[in-house]
Tab-separated table of C-alpha atoms and ligand atoms in Angstrom:
chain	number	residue	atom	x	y	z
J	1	UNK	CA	0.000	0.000	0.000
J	2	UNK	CA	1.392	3.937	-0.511
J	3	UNK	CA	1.885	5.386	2.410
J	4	UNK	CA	1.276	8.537	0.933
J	5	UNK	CA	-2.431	8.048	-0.632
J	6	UNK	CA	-3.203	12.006	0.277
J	7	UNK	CA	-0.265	12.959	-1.858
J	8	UNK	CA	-0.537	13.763	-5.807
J	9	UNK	CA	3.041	14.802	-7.604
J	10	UNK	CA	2.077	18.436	-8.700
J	11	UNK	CA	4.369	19.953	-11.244
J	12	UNK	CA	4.233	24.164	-10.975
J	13	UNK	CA	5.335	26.447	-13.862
J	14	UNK	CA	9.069	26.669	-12.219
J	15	UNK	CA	9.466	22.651	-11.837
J	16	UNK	CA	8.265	22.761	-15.556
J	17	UNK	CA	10.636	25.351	-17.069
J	18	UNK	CA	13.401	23.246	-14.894
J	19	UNK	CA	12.145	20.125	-16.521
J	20	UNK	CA	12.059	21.431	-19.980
J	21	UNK	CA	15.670	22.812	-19.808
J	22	UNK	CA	17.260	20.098	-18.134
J	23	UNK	CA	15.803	17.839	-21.192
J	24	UNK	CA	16.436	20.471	-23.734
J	25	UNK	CA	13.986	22.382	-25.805
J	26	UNK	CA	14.109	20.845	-29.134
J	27	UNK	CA	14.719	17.073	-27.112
J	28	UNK	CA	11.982	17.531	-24.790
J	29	UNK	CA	9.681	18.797	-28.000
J	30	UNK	CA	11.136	15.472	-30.551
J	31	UNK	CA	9.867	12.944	-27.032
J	32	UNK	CA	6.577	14.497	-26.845
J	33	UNK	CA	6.065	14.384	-30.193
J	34	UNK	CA	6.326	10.192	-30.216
J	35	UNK	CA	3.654	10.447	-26.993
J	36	UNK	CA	1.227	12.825	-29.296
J	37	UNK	CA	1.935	10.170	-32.466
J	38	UNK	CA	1.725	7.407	-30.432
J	39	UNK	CA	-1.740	8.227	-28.729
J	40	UNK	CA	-3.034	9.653	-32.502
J	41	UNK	CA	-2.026	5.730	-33.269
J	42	UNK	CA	-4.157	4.715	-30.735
J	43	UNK	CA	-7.020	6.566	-31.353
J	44	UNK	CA	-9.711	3.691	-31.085
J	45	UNK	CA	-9.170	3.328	-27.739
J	46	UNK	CA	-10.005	6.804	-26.276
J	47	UNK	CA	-12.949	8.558	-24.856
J	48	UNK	CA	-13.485	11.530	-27.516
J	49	UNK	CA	-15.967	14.246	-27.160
J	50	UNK	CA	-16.076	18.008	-28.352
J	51	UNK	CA	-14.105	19.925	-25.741
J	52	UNK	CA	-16.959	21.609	-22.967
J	53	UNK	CA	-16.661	25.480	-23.943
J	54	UNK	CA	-18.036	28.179	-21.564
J	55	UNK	CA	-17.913	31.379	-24.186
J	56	UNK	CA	-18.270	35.140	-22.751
J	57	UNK	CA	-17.886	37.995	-24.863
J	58	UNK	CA	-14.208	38.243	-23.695
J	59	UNK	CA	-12.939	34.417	-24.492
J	60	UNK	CA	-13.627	30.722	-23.738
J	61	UNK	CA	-12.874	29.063	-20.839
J	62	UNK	CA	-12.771	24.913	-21.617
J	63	UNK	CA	-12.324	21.414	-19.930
J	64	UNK	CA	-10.865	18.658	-22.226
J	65	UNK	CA	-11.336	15.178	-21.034
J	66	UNK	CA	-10.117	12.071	-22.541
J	67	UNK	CA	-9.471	8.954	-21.137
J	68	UNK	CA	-7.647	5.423	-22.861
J	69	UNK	CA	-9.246	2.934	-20.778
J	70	UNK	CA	-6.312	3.112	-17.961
J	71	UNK	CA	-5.700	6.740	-17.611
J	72	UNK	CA	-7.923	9.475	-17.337
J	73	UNK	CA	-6.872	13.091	-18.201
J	74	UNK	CA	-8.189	16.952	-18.736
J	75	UNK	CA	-7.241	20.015	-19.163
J	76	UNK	CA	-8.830	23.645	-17.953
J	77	UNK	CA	-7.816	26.276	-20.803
J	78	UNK	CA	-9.091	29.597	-21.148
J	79	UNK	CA	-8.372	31.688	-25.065
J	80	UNK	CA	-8.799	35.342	-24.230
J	81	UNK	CA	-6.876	37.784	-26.937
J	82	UNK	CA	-7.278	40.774	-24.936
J	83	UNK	CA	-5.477	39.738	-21.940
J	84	UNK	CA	-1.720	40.425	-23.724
J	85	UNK	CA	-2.951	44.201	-23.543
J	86	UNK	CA	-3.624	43.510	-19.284
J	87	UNK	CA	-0.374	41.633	-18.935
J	88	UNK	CA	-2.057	38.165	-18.764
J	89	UNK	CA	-1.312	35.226	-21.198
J	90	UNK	CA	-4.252	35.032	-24.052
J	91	UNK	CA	-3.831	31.036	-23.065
J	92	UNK	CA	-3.033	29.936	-19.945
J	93	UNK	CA	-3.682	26.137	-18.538
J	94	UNK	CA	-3.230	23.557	-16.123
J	95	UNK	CA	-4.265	19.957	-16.480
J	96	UNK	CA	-5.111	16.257	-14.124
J	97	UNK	CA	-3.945	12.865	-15.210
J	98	UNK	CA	-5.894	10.186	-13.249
J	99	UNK	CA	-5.769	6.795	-12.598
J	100	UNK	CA	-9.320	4.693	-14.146
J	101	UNK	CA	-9.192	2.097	-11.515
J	102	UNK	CA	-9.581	3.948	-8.455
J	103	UNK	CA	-10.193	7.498	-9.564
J	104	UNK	CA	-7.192	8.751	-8.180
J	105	UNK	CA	-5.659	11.798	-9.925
J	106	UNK	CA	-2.064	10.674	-10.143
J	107	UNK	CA	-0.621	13.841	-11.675
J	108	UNK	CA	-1.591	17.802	-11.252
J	109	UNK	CA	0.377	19.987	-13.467
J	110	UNK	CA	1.287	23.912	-15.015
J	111	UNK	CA	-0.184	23.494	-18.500
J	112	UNK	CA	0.369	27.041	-20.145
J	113	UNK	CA	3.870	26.166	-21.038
J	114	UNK	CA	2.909	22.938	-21.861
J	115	UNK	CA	0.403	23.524	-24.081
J	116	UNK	CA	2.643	25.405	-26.118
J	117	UNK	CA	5.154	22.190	-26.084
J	118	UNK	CA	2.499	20.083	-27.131
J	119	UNK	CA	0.818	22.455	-30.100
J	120	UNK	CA	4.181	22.521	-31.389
J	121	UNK	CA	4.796	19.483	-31.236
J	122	UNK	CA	0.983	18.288	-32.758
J	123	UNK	CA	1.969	20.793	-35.450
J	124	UNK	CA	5.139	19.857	-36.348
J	125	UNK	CA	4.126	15.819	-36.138
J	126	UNK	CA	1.349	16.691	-39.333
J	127	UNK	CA	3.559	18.631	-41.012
J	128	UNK	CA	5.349	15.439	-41.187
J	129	UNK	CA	3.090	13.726	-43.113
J	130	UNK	CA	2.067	16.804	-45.038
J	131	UNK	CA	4.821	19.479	-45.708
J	132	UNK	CA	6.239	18.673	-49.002
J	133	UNK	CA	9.733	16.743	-48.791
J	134	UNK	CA	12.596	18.891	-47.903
J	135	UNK	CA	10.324	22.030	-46.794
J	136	UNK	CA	13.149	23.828	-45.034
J	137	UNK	CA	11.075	27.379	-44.458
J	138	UNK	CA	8.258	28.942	-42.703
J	139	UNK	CA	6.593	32.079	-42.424
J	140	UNK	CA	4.997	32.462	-38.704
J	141	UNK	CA	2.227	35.045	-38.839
J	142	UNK	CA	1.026	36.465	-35.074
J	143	UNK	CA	4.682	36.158	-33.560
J	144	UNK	CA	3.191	35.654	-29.713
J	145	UNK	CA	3.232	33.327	-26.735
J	146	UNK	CA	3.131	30.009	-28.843
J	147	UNK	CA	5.368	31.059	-32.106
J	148	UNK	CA	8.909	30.587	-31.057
J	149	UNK	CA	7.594	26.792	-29.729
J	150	UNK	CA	6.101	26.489	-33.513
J	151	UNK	CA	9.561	27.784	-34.686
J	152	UNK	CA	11.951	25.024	-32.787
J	153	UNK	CA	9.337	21.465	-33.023
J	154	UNK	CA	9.739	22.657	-37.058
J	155	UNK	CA	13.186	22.651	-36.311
J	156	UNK	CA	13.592	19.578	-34.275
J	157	UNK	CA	10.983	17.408	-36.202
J	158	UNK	CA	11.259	18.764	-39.883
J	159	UNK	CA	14.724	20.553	-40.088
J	160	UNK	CA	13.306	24.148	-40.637
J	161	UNK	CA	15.893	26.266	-40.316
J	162	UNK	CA	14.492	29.754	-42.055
J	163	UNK	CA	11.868	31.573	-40.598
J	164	UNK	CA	9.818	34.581	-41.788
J	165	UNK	CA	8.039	36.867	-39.351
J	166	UNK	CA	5.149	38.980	-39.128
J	167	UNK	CA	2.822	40.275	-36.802
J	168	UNK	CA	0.753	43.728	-36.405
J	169	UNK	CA	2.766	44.357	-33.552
J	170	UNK	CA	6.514	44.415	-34.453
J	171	UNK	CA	7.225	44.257	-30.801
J	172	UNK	CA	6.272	40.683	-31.226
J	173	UNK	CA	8.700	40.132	-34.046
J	174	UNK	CA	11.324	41.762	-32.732
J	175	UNK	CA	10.509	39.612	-29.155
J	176	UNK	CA	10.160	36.647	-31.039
J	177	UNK	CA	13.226	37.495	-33.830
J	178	UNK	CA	15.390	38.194	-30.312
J	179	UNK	CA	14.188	34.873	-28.173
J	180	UNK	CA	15.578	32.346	-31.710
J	181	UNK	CA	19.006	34.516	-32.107
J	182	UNK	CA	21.263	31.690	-31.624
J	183	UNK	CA	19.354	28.481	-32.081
J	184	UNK	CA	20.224	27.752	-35.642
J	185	UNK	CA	17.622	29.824	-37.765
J	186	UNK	CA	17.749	32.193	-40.543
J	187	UNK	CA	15.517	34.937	-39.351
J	188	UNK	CA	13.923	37.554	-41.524
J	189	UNK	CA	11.724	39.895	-39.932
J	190	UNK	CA	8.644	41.177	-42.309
J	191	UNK	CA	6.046	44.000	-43.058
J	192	UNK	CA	3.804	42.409	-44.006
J	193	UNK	CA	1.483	39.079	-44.520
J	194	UNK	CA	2.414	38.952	-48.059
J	195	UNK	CA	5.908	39.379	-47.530
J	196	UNK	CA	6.197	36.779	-44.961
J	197	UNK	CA	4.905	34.312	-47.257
J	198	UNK	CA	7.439	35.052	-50.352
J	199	UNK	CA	9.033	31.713	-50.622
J	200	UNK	CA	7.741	29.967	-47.586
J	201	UNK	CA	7.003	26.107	-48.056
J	202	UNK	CA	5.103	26.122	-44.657
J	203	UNK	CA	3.009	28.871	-43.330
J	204	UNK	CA	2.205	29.067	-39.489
J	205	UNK	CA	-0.657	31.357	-38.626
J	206	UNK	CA	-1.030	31.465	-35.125
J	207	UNK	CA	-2.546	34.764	-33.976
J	208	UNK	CA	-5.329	35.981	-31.524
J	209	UNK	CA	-8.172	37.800	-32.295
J	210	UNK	CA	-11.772	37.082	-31.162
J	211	UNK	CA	-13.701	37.402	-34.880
J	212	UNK	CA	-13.300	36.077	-38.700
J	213	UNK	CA	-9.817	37.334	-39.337
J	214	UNK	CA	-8.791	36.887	-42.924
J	215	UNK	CA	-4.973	36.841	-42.268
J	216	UNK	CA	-4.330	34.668	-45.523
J	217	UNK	CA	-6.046	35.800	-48.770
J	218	UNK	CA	-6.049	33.131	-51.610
J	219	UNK	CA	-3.862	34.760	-53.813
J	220	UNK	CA	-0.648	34.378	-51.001
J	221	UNK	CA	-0.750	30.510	-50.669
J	222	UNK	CA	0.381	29.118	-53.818
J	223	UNK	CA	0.711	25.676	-54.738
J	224	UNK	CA	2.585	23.291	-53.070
J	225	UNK	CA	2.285	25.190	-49.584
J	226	UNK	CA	1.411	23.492	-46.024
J	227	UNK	CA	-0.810	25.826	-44.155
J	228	UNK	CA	-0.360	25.002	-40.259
J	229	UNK	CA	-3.372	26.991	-39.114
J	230	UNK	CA	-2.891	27.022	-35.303
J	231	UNK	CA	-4.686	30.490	-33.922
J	232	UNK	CA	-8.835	29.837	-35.155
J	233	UNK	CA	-10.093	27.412	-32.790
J	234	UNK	CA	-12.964	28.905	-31.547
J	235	UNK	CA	-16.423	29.694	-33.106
J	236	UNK	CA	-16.515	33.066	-34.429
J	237	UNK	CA	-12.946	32.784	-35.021
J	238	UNK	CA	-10.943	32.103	-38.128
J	239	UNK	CA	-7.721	33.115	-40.058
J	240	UNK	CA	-8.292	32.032	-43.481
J	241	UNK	CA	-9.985	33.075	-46.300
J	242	UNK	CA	-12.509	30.376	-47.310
J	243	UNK	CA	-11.818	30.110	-50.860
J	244	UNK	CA	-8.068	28.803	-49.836
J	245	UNK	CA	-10.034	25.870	-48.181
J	246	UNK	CA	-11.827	25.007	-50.983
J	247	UNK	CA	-8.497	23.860	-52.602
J	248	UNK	CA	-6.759	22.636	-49.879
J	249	UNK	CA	-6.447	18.993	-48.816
J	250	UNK	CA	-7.609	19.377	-45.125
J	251	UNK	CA	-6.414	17.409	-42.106
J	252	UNK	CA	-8.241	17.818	-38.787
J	253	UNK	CA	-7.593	16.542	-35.213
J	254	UNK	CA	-11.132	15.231	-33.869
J	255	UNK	CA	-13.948	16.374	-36.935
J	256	UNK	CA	-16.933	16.913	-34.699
J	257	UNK	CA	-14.348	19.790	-32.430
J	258	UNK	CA	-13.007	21.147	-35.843
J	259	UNK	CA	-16.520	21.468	-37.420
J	260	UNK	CA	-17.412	23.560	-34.186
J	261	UNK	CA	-13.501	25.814	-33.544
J	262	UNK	CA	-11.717	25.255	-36.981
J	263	UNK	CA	-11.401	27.322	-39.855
J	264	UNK	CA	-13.850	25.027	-41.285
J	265	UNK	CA	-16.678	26.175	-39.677
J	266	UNK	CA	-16.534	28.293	-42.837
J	267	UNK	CA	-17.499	25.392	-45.044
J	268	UNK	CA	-20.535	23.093	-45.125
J	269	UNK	CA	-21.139	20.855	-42.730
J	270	UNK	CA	-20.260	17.788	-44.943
J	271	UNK	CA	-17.299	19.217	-46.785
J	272	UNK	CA	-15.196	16.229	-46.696
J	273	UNK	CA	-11.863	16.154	-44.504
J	274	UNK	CA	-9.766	13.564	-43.087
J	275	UNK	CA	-8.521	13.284	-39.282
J	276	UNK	CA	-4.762	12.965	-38.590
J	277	UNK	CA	-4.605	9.362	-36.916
J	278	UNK	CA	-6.185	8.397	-40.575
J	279	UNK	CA	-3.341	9.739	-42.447
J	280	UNK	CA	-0.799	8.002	-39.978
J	281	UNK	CA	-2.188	4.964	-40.110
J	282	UNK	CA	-2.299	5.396	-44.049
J	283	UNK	CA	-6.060	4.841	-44.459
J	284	UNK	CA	-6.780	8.204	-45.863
J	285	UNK	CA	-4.081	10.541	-47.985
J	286	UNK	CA	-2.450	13.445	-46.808
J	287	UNK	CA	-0.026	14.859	-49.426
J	288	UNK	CA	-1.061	13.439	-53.121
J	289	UNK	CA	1.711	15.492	-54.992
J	290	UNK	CA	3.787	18.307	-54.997
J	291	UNK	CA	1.672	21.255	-56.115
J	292	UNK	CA	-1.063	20.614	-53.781
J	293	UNK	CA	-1.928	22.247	-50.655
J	294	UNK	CA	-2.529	21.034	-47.356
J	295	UNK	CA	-3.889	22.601	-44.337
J	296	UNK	CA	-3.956	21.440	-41.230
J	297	UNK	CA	-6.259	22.872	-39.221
J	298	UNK	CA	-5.493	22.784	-35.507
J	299	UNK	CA	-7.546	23.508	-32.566
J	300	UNK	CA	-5.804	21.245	-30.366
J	301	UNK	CA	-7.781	18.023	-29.184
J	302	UNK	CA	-7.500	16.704	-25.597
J	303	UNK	CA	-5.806	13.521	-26.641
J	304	UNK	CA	-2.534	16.163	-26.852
J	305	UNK	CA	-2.978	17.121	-23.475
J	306	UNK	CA	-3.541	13.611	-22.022
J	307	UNK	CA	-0.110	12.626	-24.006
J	308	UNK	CA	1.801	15.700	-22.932
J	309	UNK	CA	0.513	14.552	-19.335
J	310	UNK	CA	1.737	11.207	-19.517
J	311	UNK	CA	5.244	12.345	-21.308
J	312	UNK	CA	5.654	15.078	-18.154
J	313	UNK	CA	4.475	12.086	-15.753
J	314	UNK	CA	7.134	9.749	-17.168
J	315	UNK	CA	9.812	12.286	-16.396
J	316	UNK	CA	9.301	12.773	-12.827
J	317	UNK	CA	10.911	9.805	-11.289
J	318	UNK	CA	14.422	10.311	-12.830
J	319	UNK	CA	14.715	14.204	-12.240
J	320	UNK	CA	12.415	14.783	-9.044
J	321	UNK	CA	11.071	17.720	-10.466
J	322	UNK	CA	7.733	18.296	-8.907
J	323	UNK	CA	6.072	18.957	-5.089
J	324	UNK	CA	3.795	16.938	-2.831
J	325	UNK	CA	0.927	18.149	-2.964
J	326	UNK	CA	-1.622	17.296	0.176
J	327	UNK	CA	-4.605	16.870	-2.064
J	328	UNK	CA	-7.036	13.721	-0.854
J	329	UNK	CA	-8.150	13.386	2.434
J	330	UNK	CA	-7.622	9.903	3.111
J	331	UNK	CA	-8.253	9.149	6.667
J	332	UNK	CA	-6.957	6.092	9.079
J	333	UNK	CA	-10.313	3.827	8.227
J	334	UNK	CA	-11.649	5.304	4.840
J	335	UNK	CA	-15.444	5.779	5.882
J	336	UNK	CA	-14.479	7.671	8.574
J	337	UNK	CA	-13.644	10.925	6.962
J	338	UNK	CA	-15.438	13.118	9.813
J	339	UNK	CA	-13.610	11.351	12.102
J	340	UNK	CA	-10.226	13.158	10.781
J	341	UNK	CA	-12.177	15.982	10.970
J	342	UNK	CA	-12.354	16.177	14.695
J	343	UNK	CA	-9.127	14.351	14.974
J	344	UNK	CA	-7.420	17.810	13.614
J	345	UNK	CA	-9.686	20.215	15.397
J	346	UNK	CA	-7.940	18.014	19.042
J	347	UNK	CA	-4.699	18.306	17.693
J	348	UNK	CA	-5.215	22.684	17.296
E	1	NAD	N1	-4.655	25.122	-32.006
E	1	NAD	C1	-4.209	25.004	-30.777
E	1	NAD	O1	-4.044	23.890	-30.287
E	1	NAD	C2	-3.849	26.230	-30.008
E	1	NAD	C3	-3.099	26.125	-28.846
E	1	NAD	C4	-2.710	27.283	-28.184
E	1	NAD	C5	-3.114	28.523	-28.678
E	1	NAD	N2	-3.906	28.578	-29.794
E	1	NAD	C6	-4.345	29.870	-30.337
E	1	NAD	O2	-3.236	30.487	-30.953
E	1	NAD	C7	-3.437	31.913	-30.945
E	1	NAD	C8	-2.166	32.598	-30.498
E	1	NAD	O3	-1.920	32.303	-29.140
E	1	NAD	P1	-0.750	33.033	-28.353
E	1	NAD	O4	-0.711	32.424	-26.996
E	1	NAD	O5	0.492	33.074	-29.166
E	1	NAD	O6	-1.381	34.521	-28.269
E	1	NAD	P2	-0.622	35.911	-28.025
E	1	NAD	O7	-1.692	36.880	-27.637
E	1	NAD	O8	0.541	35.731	-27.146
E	1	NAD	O9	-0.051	36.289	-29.483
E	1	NAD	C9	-0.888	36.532	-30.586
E	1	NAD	C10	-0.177	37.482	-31.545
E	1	NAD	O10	-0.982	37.620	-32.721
E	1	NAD	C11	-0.800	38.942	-33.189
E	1	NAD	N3	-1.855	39.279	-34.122
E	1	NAD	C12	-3.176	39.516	-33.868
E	1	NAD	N4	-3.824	39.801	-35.031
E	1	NAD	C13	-2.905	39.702	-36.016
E	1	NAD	C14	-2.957	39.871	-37.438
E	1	NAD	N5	-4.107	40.214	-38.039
E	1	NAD	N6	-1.834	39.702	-38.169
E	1	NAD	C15	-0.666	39.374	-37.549
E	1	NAD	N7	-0.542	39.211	-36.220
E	1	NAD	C16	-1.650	39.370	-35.458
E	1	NAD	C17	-0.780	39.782	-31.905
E	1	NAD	O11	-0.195	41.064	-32.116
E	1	NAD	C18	0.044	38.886	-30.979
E	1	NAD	O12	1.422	39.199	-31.002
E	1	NAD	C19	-4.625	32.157	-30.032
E	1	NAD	O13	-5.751	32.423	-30.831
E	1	NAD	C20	-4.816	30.860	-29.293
E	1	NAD	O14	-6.149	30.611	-28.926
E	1	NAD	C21	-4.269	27.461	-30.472
């Protein structure tokens, strides 16, 4: 028996920032990955449902629950673009992985910098099956929180190593241009949309706003191109202009989520689209040739989370990286709960 039942490891932002640069960036980014792949492989075998979305006219705050059969996880993650202008993240996160056979939560962990590990990381994974061969640049438009994590999984997983920046604010280019000085990229900083995407073979867009944005027209993608749209993921809120997903081949995470969050909320209800686990498991296509395009069109399903959960949970043993947290009661006898109650109240 644990001695310890009342005690859950809890992993806090500064345990998580340890744990991420003791493993390395682009290392800790490349393992997560194979958890994300590796769940998308077992896809069969999870609980999926649309994530549970409580919108206000300022963002979304949402729960994400999945569960394999043996582990149970969510996530609580709130999208709301106008905190950068308060000082608060636009995304910020923290997430429970549980046990199924006795309901225990066996993990309690910081998820705002992981959720920027593990969108990377989803991101870069189905640009592996969908980038065209050898895609060695990407334009990042909306240069915020998540886009230098965008910038190094591309790196790690794909070998991108030229990156092309915009955003409205060039505060966030120059932050973002400043943060990858160092780390092995060829960085050019640009006015515009349109110039960003001048000879980019992958284009991030991964910006906040709480409306239809359109911040790719059709005329900038041009054949060939992977579109990694990463910022619309809530209703109401898009990035691309609808005619460029009428020609693109379009890869989704969980359809009934996309249909609701995704850019294709633009498109009928039936347009057809394949999920990502299909494409890995080589039941639908992904890339057919070199002049087409593919999209995918992230929202970020809670299968990512419960991976990124289990990858962080994995680590703990070997680098000790997390508190005990006092979180179930768990008296002597178990039914007597009141008991401990007036046990404490003797020993004040
Ligand atoms: N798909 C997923 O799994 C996933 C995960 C995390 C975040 N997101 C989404 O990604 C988006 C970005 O998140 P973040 O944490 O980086 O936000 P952030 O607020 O830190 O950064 C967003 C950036 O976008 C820029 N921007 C806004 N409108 C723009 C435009 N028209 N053109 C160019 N730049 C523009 C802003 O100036 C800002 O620098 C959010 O919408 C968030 O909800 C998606």
């Amino acid at each position: 028996m644990n001695a310890k039942l009342n005690i859950v490891p809890f992993v806090s932002v500064d345990h998580m920032m340890k744990l991420v640069l003791a493993i390395g960036v682009e290392r800790f980014l490349i393992d997560l990955a194979a958890y994300i792949e590796e769940d998308f492989r077992r896809w069969a075998l999870f609980d999926k449902t649309p994530r549970v979305a409580s919108h206000s006219i300022d963002g979304v705050i949402e729960l994400m629950p999945t569960s394999d059969g043996r582990l149970y996880g969510f996530k609580y993650v709130n999208g709301h673009p106008k905190n950068m202008r308060e000082g608060r993240q636009t995304v910020t996160a923290f997430g429970v992985l549980a046990d199924v056979g006795n309901g225990y939560p066996m993990l309690l962990s910081e998820m705002t910098i992981l959720t920027a590990l593990r969108t990377a990381a989803t991101s870069a994974v189905a640009a592996k099956y969908l980038a065209p061969k050898g895609a060695d640049c990407m334009a990042i438009i909306g240069n915020g929180a998540q886009s230098e994590f965008q910038a190094l999984a591309f790196k790690a997983l794909l070998g991108v190593n030229k990156l092309r920046l915009y955003d409205i604010d060039p505060a966030a280019t120059r932050k973002c241009a400043d943060n990858l000085a160092g780390l092995g990229f060829d960085i050019t900083s640009c006015a515009s949309a349109h110039a960003a995407v001048e000879g980019a073979q992958i284009i991030t867009t991964v910006t906040a706003d709480k409306q239809y944005a359109t911040i790719l027209t059709d005329n900038m993608v041009g054949s060939g191109v992977h579109i990694n749209a990463v910022g619309g993921d809530c209703p109401g809120k898009t990035e691309l202009h609808r005619d460029i997903l009428l020609r693109s081949r379009i890869i989704v995470e969980y359809t009934p989520q996309t249909r609701i969050e995704g850019e294709i909320q633009q498109l009928d209800p039936d347009h057809p689209v394949a999920e990502l686990w299909e494409v890995m498991a080589g039941t639908a296509e992904g890339r057919s040739n070199n002049q087409a395009v593919t999209l995918f069109d992230s929202v970020g399903f809670a299968t990512e989370d419960f991976s990124a959960l289990r990858y962080v949970r994995d680590q703990l043993a070997d680098t000790g990286l997390y508190e005990e947290l006092d979180l179930l009661a768990d008296p002597d006898e178990p039914r007597d709960l009141f008991g401990m109650l007036l046990r404490a109240a003797r020993q004040d």
